[in-house]
Tab-separated table of C-alpha atoms and ligand atoms in Angstrom:
chain	number	residue	atom	x	y	z
A	1	UNK	CA	27.227	77.157	0.511
A	2	UNK	CA	24.088	78.632	2.108
A	3	UNK	CA	22.866	77.377	5.470
A	4	UNK	CA	19.826	75.838	3.811
A	5	UNK	CA	21.895	73.945	1.267
A	6	UNK	CA	24.209	72.757	4.035
A	7	UNK	CA	21.307	71.573	6.145
A	8	UNK	CA	19.850	69.776	3.124
A	9	UNK	CA	23.101	67.984	2.425
A	10	UNK	CA	23.467	66.902	6.040
A	11	UNK	CA	19.858	65.759	6.402
A	12	UNK	CA	19.814	63.821	3.119
A	13	UNK	CA	23.093	62.150	4.103
A	14	UNK	CA	21.580	61.049	7.424
A	15	UNK	CA	18.530	59.683	5.657
A	16	UNK	CA	20.664	57.770	3.154
A	17	UNK	CA	22.767	56.337	5.973
A	18	UNK	CA	19.779	55.060	7.970
A	19	UNK	CA	20.169	51.308	7.826
A	20	UNK	CA	16.877	50.336	9.451
A	21	UNK	CA	13.476	51.747	10.263
A	22	UNK	CA	14.518	52.941	13.718
A	23	UNK	CA	17.477	54.922	12.347
A	24	UNK	CA	15.245	56.402	9.644
A	25	UNK	CA	12.678	57.454	12.248
A	26	UNK	CA	15.438	59.136	14.235
A	27	UNK	CA	16.523	61.035	11.099
A	28	UNK	CA	12.917	62.090	10.466
A	29	UNK	CA	12.494	63.400	13.985
A	30	UNK	CA	15.827	65.229	13.775
A	31	UNK	CA	14.633	67.035	10.622
A	32	UNK	CA	10.840	67.259	10.703
A	33	UNK	CA	10.002	66.558	14.355
A	34	UNK	CA	8.621	69.296	16.628
A	35	UNK	CA	12.089	70.589	17.393
A	36	UNK	CA	13.714	69.268	14.219
A	37	UNK	CA	16.120	71.316	12.148
A	38	UNK	CA	13.803	71.792	9.156
A	39	UNK	CA	10.822	72.544	11.417
A	40	UNK	CA	12.903	75.208	13.127
A	41	UNK	CA	13.648	76.809	9.764
A	42	UNK	CA	9.955	76.755	8.846
A	43	UNK	CA	9.163	78.576	12.087
A	44	UNK	CA	11.536	81.408	11.138
A	45	UNK	CA	9.233	82.278	8.188
A	46	UNK	CA	6.711	83.816	10.635
A	47	UNK	CA	9.181	86.477	11.783
A	48	UNK	CA	10.281	87.526	8.313
A	49	UNK	CA	9.292	90.553	6.284
A	50	UNK	CA	7.107	89.809	3.277
A	51	UNK	CA	10.103	90.280	0.959
A	52	UNK	CA	12.313	87.936	2.999
A	53	UNK	CA	9.446	85.436	3.131
A	54	UNK	CA	8.995	85.612	-0.626
A	55	UNK	CA	12.652	84.790	-1.098
A	56	UNK	CA	13.127	82.216	1.658
A	57	UNK	CA	9.654	80.608	1.635
A	58	UNK	CA	10.196	78.569	-1.556
A	59	UNK	CA	13.725	77.638	-0.429
A	60	UNK	CA	12.636	76.340	2.996
A	61	UNK	CA	9.447	74.669	1.733
A	62	UNK	CA	11.444	73.141	-1.118
A	63	UNK	CA	13.865	71.760	1.478
A	64	UNK	CA	10.980	70.355	3.479
A	65	UNK	CA	9.487	68.695	0.379
A	66	UNK	CA	12.781	67.109	-0.667
A	67	UNK	CA	13.475	65.854	2.839
A	68	UNK	CA	9.966	64.374	3.029
A	69	UNK	CA	10.425	62.705	-0.380
A	70	UNK	CA	13.855	61.360	0.619
A	71	UNK	CA	12.363	59.909	3.814
A	72	UNK	CA	9.588	58.176	1.858
A	73	UNK	CA	12.018	56.806	-0.735
A	74	UNK	CA	14.378	55.508	1.945
A	75	UNK	CA	11.471	53.901	3.751
A	76	UNK	CA	10.485	52.033	0.590
A	77	UNK	CA	14.068	50.977	-0.052
A	78	UNK	CA	14.425	49.623	3.489
A	79	UNK	CA	11.176	47.702	3.084
A	80	UNK	CA	12.493	46.101	-0.121
A	81	UNK	CA	15.726	45.109	1.569
A	82	UNK	CA	13.814	43.554	4.468
A	83	UNK	CA	11.595	41.626	2.031
A	84	UNK	CA	14.589	40.391	0.053
A	85	UNK	CA	16.188	39.190	3.251
A	86	UNK	CA	13.048	37.322	4.287
A	87	UNK	CA	12.682	35.728	0.868
A	88	UNK	CA	16.289	34.595	0.978
A	89	UNK	CA	15.930	32.933	4.375
A	90	UNK	CA	12.374	31.645	4.175
A	91	UNK	CA	12.321	30.003	0.754
A	92	UNK	CA	9.570	27.451	0.169
A	93	UNK	CA	10.151	24.831	-2.529
A	94	UNK	CA	6.648	24.462	-3.918
A	95	UNK	CA	7.782	21.564	-6.098
A	96	UNK	CA	8.394	19.350	-3.036
A	97	UNK	CA	5.825	16.576	-2.558
A	98	UNK	CA	3.262	17.086	0.200
A	99	UNK	CA	4.309	15.616	3.512
A	100	UNK	CA	1.899	12.785	4.306
A	101	UNK	CA	0.006	12.769	7.575
A	102	UNK	CA	1.452	10.233	10.040
A	103	UNK	CA	-1.554	7.946	9.634
A	104	UNK	CA	-0.925	7.786	5.889
A	105	UNK	CA	2.818	7.181	5.770
A	106	UNK	CA	2.597	3.463	6.546
A	107	UNK	CA	2.098	0.964	3.751
A	108	UNK	CA	-0.046	-2.151	3.619
A	109	UNK	CA	1.936	-5.197	2.507
A	110	UNK	CA	0.821	-6.494	-0.920
A	111	UNK	CA	-0.096	-9.847	0.619
A	112	UNK	CA	-2.446	-8.208	3.126
A	113	UNK	CA	-3.898	-6.134	0.313
A	114	UNK	CA	-4.418	-9.197	-1.881
A	115	UNK	CA	-6.065	-11.086	1.005
A	116	UNK	CA	-8.454	-8.147	1.402
A	117	UNK	CA	-9.088	-8.114	-2.356
A	118	UNK	CA	-9.896	-11.790	-2.625
A	119	UNK	CA	-11.984	-11.726	0.536
A	120	UNK	CA	-14.062	-8.928	-1.021
A	121	UNK	CA	-14.525	-10.962	-4.214
A	122	UNK	CA	-15.519	-14.197	-2.495
A	123	UNK	CA	-17.674	-12.404	0.071
A	124	UNK	CA	-19.624	-11.011	-2.870
A	125	UNK	CA	-20.241	-14.606	-4.006
A	126	UNK	CA	-21.554	-15.508	-0.560
A	127	UNK	CA	-18.443	-17.050	1.007
A	128	UNK	CA	-17.647	-16.691	4.722
A	129	UNK	CA	-14.052	-16.589	6.002
A	130	UNK	CA	-12.811	-19.475	8.175
A	131	UNK	CA	-9.474	-19.690	9.952
A	132	UNK	CA	-7.327	-22.273	11.692
A	133	UNK	CA	-3.998	-22.422	13.540
A	134	UNK	CA	-0.578	-22.422	11.843
A	135	UNK	CA	0.547	-25.247	14.164
A	136	UNK	CA	-1.456	-28.329	13.225
A	137	UNK	CA	-1.740	-31.961	14.092
A	138	UNK	CA	-0.576	-34.613	11.686
A	139	UNK	CA	-4.146	-35.921	11.822
A	140	UNK	CA	-5.727	-32.719	10.438
A	141	UNK	CA	-2.913	-31.806	8.069
A	142	UNK	CA	-2.675	-35.289	6.544
A	143	UNK	CA	-4.625	-38.246	7.933
A	144	UNK	CA	-8.170	-36.849	7.878
A	145	UNK	CA	-7.401	-35.440	4.416
A	146	UNK	CA	-7.037	-39.022	3.248
A	147	UNK	CA	-3.230	-39.168	3.187
A	148	UNK	CA	-2.604	-42.753	4.315
A	149	UNK	CA	0.295	-43.305	6.780
A	150	UNK	CA	3.515	-43.632	4.814
A	151	UNK	CA	1.912	-42.320	1.612
A	152	UNK	CA	4.506	-40.638	-0.654
A	153	UNK	CA	2.319	-37.509	-0.939
A	154	UNK	CA	3.273	-36.722	2.678
A	155	UNK	CA	6.922	-36.581	1.650
A	156	UNK	CA	6.124	-34.147	-1.176
A	157	UNK	CA	5.117	-31.538	1.359
A	158	UNK	CA	8.607	-30.972	2.877
A	159	UNK	CA	6.991	-30.650	6.271
A	160	UNK	CA	8.459	-28.747	9.229
A	161	UNK	CA	7.841	-31.050	12.189
A	162	UNK	CA	8.076	-30.237	15.874
A	163	UNK	CA	9.859	-32.646	18.234
A	164	UNK	CA	7.792	-35.796	18.910
A	165	UNK	CA	5.635	-35.826	22.029
A	166	UNK	CA	5.983	-38.692	24.585
A	167	UNK	CA	3.134	-40.535	22.848
A	168	UNK	CA	5.077	-40.386	19.556
A	169	UNK	CA	2.728	-37.881	17.835
A	170	UNK	CA	4.250	-34.813	16.247
A	171	UNK	CA	2.809	-31.363	15.719
A	172	UNK	CA	3.786	-29.623	12.508
A	173	UNK	CA	3.558	-26.272	10.727
A	174	UNK	CA	0.612	-26.757	8.403
A	175	UNK	CA	1.808	-27.421	4.867
A	176	UNK	CA	-1.430	-26.157	3.333
A	177	UNK	CA	-4.685	-24.500	4.375
A	178	UNK	CA	-6.593	-27.749	3.687
A	179	UNK	CA	-6.667	-28.862	7.377
A	180	UNK	CA	-9.059	-25.953	7.977
A	181	UNK	CA	-11.460	-27.773	5.628
A	182	UNK	CA	-11.503	-30.551	8.230
A	183	UNK	CA	-11.923	-28.089	11.122
A	184	UNK	CA	-14.794	-26.394	9.285
A	185	UNK	CA	-16.607	-29.611	8.368
A	186	UNK	CA	-16.231	-30.909	11.937
A	187	UNK	CA	-17.696	-27.740	13.430
A	188	UNK	CA	-20.349	-26.701	10.889
A	189	UNK	CA	-23.256	-28.430	9.259
A	190	UNK	CA	-23.635	-28.286	5.471
A	191	UNK	CA	-24.346	-26.343	3.377
A	192	UNK	CA	-20.861	-24.892	3.769
A	193	UNK	CA	-19.344	-22.127	1.699
A	194	UNK	CA	-16.052	-20.794	3.094
A	195	UNK	CA	-12.708	-19.418	2.047
A	196	UNK	CA	-9.682	-19.924	4.265
A	197	UNK	CA	-6.812	-17.489	3.725
A	198	UNK	CA	-3.677	-18.121	5.751
A	199	UNK	CA	-0.004	-18.884	6.166
A	200	UNK	CA	1.451	-22.208	5.167
A	201	UNK	CA	4.948	-23.667	5.558
A	202	UNK	CA	7.230	-25.957	3.594
A	203	UNK	CA	10.989	-26.440	3.666
A	204	UNK	CA	11.570	-25.010	0.209
A	205	UNK	CA	13.243	-21.833	-1.087
A	206	UNK	CA	13.933	-20.349	-4.512
A	207	UNK	CA	12.638	-17.489	-6.695
A	208	UNK	CA	9.058	-18.744	-6.536
A	209	UNK	CA	9.103	-20.708	-3.256
A	210	UNK	CA	9.600	-19.464	0.289
A	211	UNK	CA	9.491	-21.525	3.495
A	212	UNK	CA	6.432	-19.557	4.563
A	213	UNK	CA	3.858	-18.705	1.935
A	214	UNK	CA	0.151	-18.024	1.697
A	215	UNK	CA	-2.811	-19.934	0.382
A	216	UNK	CA	-6.497	-19.363	0.179
A	217	UNK	CA	-8.525	-22.511	0.433
A	218	UNK	CA	-12.100	-22.689	-0.769
A	219	UNK	CA	-14.671	-25.233	0.320
A	220	UNK	CA	-18.246	-25.727	-0.815
A	221	UNK	CA	-20.346	-28.594	0.541
A	222	UNK	CA	-23.991	-29.105	-0.303
A	223	UNK	CA	-26.233	-31.605	-1.987
A	224	UNK	CA	-25.595	-30.700	-5.592
A	225	UNK	CA	-22.260	-28.861	-5.825
A	226	UNK	CA	-20.370	-29.950	-8.936
A	227	UNK	CA	-17.259	-29.217	-10.986
A	228	UNK	CA	-19.143	-26.809	-13.248
A	229	UNK	CA	-19.781	-24.576	-10.243
A	230	UNK	CA	-16.135	-24.795	-9.258
A	231	UNK	CA	-14.962	-23.816	-12.711
A	232	UNK	CA	-17.351	-20.881	-12.843
A	233	UNK	CA	-16.300	-19.647	-9.413
A	234	UNK	CA	-12.609	-19.819	-10.283
A	235	UNK	CA	-13.076	-18.048	-13.595
A	236	UNK	CA	-15.213	-15.320	-12.051
A	237	UNK	CA	-12.672	-14.940	-9.298
A	238	UNK	CA	-9.763	-14.589	-11.722
A	239	UNK	CA	-11.602	-12.035	-13.850
A	240	UNK	CA	-12.511	-9.964	-10.805
A	241	UNK	CA	-9.091	-10.284	-9.215
A	242	UNK	CA	-7.074	-9.442	-12.312
A	243	UNK	CA	-9.652	-6.808	-13.268
A	244	UNK	CA	-9.995	-8.077	-16.848
A	245	UNK	CA	-12.911	-9.252	-18.989
A	246	UNK	CA	-11.279	-12.473	-20.047
A	247	UNK	CA	-8.699	-14.794	-18.513
A	248	UNK	CA	-7.131	-17.833	-20.057
A	249	UNK	CA	-7.130	-20.729	-17.637
A	250	UNK	CA	-6.063	-24.319	-18.190
A	251	UNK	CA	-7.475	-27.202	-16.145
A	252	UNK	CA	-5.188	-30.251	-16.009
A	253	UNK	CA	-5.947	-33.612	-14.406
A	254	UNK	CA	-3.869	-34.110	-11.274
A	255	UNK	CA	-3.755	-35.978	-8.003
A	256	UNK	CA	-4.472	-34.928	-4.439
A	257	UNK	CA	-5.421	-37.519	-1.810
A	258	UNK	CA	-8.320	-35.361	-0.583
A	259	UNK	CA	-10.049	-34.812	-3.939
A	260	UNK	CA	-11.400	-37.105	-6.627
A	261	UNK	CA	-11.217	-36.118	-9.389
A	262	UNK	CA	-8.363	-33.658	-8.893
A	263	UNK	CA	-7.307	-30.835	-11.161
A	264	UNK	CA	-4.544	-28.280	-11.365
A	265	UNK	CA	-5.194	-24.865	-12.827
A	266	UNK	CA	-2.710	-22.752	-14.756
A	267	UNK	CA	-3.145	-19.186	-15.838
A	268	UNK	CA	-1.694	-17.755	-19.014
A	269	UNK	CA	1.204	-15.355	-18.660
A	270	UNK	CA	4.521	-14.312	-20.114
A	271	UNK	CA	7.869	-14.659	-18.367
A	272	UNK	CA	10.326	-12.096	-19.563
A	273	UNK	CA	13.717	-11.216	-18.077
A	274	UNK	CA	12.678	-12.544	-14.708
A	275	UNK	CA	9.398	-10.675	-14.804
A	276	UNK	CA	6.011	-12.326	-15.010
A	277	UNK	CA	3.387	-10.520	-17.049
A	278	UNK	CA	-0.240	-11.445	-16.932
A	279	UNK	CA	-2.693	-11.499	-19.839
A	280	UNK	CA	-0.151	-12.051	-22.597
A	281	UNK	CA	2.330	-14.620	-23.839
A	282	UNK	CA	2.274	-18.370	-24.150
A	283	UNK	CA	3.593	-19.427	-20.748
A	284	UNK	CA	1.441	-20.947	-18.041
A	285	UNK	CA	1.777	-20.392	-14.323
A	286	UNK	CA	0.290	-22.926	-11.953
A	287	UNK	CA	-1.852	-21.084	-9.432
A	288	UNK	CA	-4.083	-23.641	-7.779
A	289	UNK	CA	-5.149	-27.209	-7.142
A	290	UNK	CA	-8.757	-28.235	-6.849
A	291	UNK	CA	-11.239	-31.043	-7.152
A	292	UNK	CA	-14.334	-32.741	-5.755
A	293	UNK	CA	-13.933	-33.478	-2.056
A	294	UNK	CA	-13.045	-37.169	-1.627
A	295	UNK	CA	-15.827	-39.245	0.010
A	296	UNK	CA	-13.299	-40.462	2.599
A	297	UNK	CA	-12.694	-36.869	3.682
A	298	UNK	CA	-16.418	-36.241	4.057
A	299	UNK	CA	-16.741	-39.455	6.053
A	300	UNK	CA	-13.775	-38.497	8.261
A	301	UNK	CA	-15.725	-35.352	9.165
A	302	UNK	CA	-19.022	-37.112	9.847
A	303	UNK	CA	-20.670	-36.000	6.589
A	304	UNK	CA	-22.538	-38.636	4.615
A	305	UNK	CA	-21.062	-38.751	1.068
A	306	UNK	CA	-24.297	-40.277	-0.207
A	307	UNK	CA	-26.159	-37.152	0.838
A	308	UNK	CA	-23.577	-34.411	0.406
A	309	UNK	CA	-20.835	-33.626	-2.037
A	310	UNK	CA	-18.596	-30.653	-2.585
A	311	UNK	CA	-15.540	-29.146	-4.108
A	312	UNK	CA	-12.455	-27.425	-2.813
A	313	UNK	CA	-9.448	-25.550	-4.039
A	314	UNK	CA	-6.157	-24.268	-2.724
A	315	UNK	CA	-4.727	-21.181	-4.385
A	316	UNK	CA	-1.248	-19.714	-3.959
A	317	UNK	CA	-1.788	-16.119	-2.839
A	318	UNK	CA	1.829	-15.027	-3.278
A	319	UNK	CA	1.866	-16.219	-6.883
A	320	UNK	CA	-1.242	-14.306	-7.897
A	321	UNK	CA	0.038	-11.230	-6.062
A	322	UNK	CA	3.314	-11.432	-8.038
A	323	UNK	CA	1.355	-11.858	-11.215
A	324	UNK	CA	-1.043	-8.991	-10.613
A	325	UNK	CA	1.458	-6.459	-9.347
A	326	UNK	CA	4.483	-7.473	-11.469
A	327	UNK	CA	6.779	-8.456	-8.651
A	328	UNK	CA	9.551	-10.687	-9.953
A	329	UNK	CA	10.927	-12.366	-6.816
A	330	UNK	CA	8.793	-13.927	-4.112
A	331	UNK	CA	11.576	-13.704	-1.546
A	332	UNK	CA	11.333	-9.888	-1.457
A	333	UNK	CA	7.887	-10.296	0.107
A	334	UNK	CA	9.443	-11.425	3.335
A	335	UNK	CA	12.613	-9.352	3.528
A	336	UNK	CA	10.891	-6.436	5.291
A	337	UNK	CA	12.789	-3.878	3.181
A	338	UNK	CA	10.993	-0.609	3.751
A	339	UNK	CA	12.058	0.699	0.302
A	340	UNK	CA	10.415	-2.309	-1.355
A	341	UNK	CA	7.334	-1.838	0.800
A	342	UNK	CA	6.997	1.853	0.008
A	343	UNK	CA	7.249	0.983	-3.702
A	344	UNK	CA	4.923	-2.028	-3.816
A	345	UNK	CA	2.816	-1.385	-0.697
A	346	UNK	CA	-0.654	0.111	-0.579
A	347	UNK	CA	-1.960	3.206	1.160
A	348	UNK	CA	-3.826	2.265	4.318
A	349	UNK	CA	-6.993	4.024	3.236
A	350	UNK	CA	-7.119	2.300	-0.171
A	351	UNK	CA	-9.398	-0.419	1.153
A	352	UNK	CA	-10.357	-2.751	-1.692
A	353	UNK	CA	-14.056	-3.082	-2.432
A	354	UNK	CA	-15.850	-4.394	-5.481
A	355	UNK	CA	-17.844	-1.178	-5.847
A	356	UNK	CA	-14.977	1.214	-5.216
A	357	UNK	CA	-12.320	-0.735	-7.098
A	358	UNK	CA	-9.976	-3.449	-5.896
A	359	UNK	CA	-6.694	-1.714	-6.697
A	360	UNK	CA	-6.235	1.929	-7.595
B	1	DAH	N1	-3.593	-28.404	-0.502
B	1	DAH	C1	-3.057	-28.460	-1.847
B	1	DAH	C2	-1.604	-28.002	-1.839
B	1	DAH	O1	-1.227	-27.260	-1.007
B	1	DAH	C3	-3.837	-27.554	-2.755
B	1	DAH	C4	-5.219	-28.057	-2.953
B	1	DAH	C5	-5.498	-28.916	-3.979
B	1	DAH	C6	-6.231	-27.681	-2.103
B	1	DAH	C7	-6.756	-29.397	-4.191
B	1	DAH	C8	-7.515	-28.159	-2.295
B	1	DAH	C9	-7.766	-29.009	-3.351
B	1	DAH	O2	-8.530	-27.810	-1.527
B	1	DAH	O3	-9.017	-29.469	-3.553
B	1	DAH	O4	-0.879	-28.400	-2.680
């Protein structure tokens, strides 16, 4: 084999064996660098006779061209290998869901969301929000609401009482939001137009009752408030809340010591395999009690029943939340299961407004 062919074999073998860019660069310098083997051969052309140059020129230049091409090809191959390696170690699964920003990962409990929804609806009708304490006196929870001492309606409330005080009086966990009617009428002059969302407590537990639950009370006191207004308000509320054009409501005569007359309101729904569906079916779900405020209650709050009258209602928030969002068991509301919350909860920035939509 000629020297040139031998050199070519050796150089191409070195290039093929270069396993990274540094090794390839070393092979290039060894062949084509200033004092490389191929460069040295090229230099010999200058000292040759024209005949020798004619013979050897194409051989040496051919060698140089093939070495240059081999270097370029190896460089590309090494680049591909490096890219493949990167792709193998740095894979990105573009089908994964976006990671939420920390401020967006939390969820708003459906009850809080529903309280915000109904506050937006009633605020639009001109209602202010009033609040009162969860721990109440017997006087505000019962007596001033026209429950006589020893009246059986007191027993119906399954009240949680605190231990009696030395004077015999007992504080209790309010059994309804109605005592805040008393607090409002004692502290404000009519006309009054408030809603009172809040926690209420009764010793009761099954699929639709929990010892702590939520109500929103409504109270309107002025000179000419009447049942027609009440009915309109409740119907408008239900349409806005359930985001439908029509709701079927049923008003039944009932009894509450603090209203006369008293009514209970059912909303049409369907109960199916433990699920409650709204807007279909022939079942009725009781959602609220209401009526005209009893003159005794007005009197107990220093309001003259000959001058003022009004109406009130107490609505079960948990029930309407179950109905609207298809949640079958009330008890799950209070189990603090983060999986349930991430399924049924609301994004913190989805603030309900009438203009922007109550629920997305
Ligand atoms: N407080 C009643 C309850 O919890 C509900 C209720 C009925 C409230 C009639 C009212 C009303 O304001 O007028 O059972």
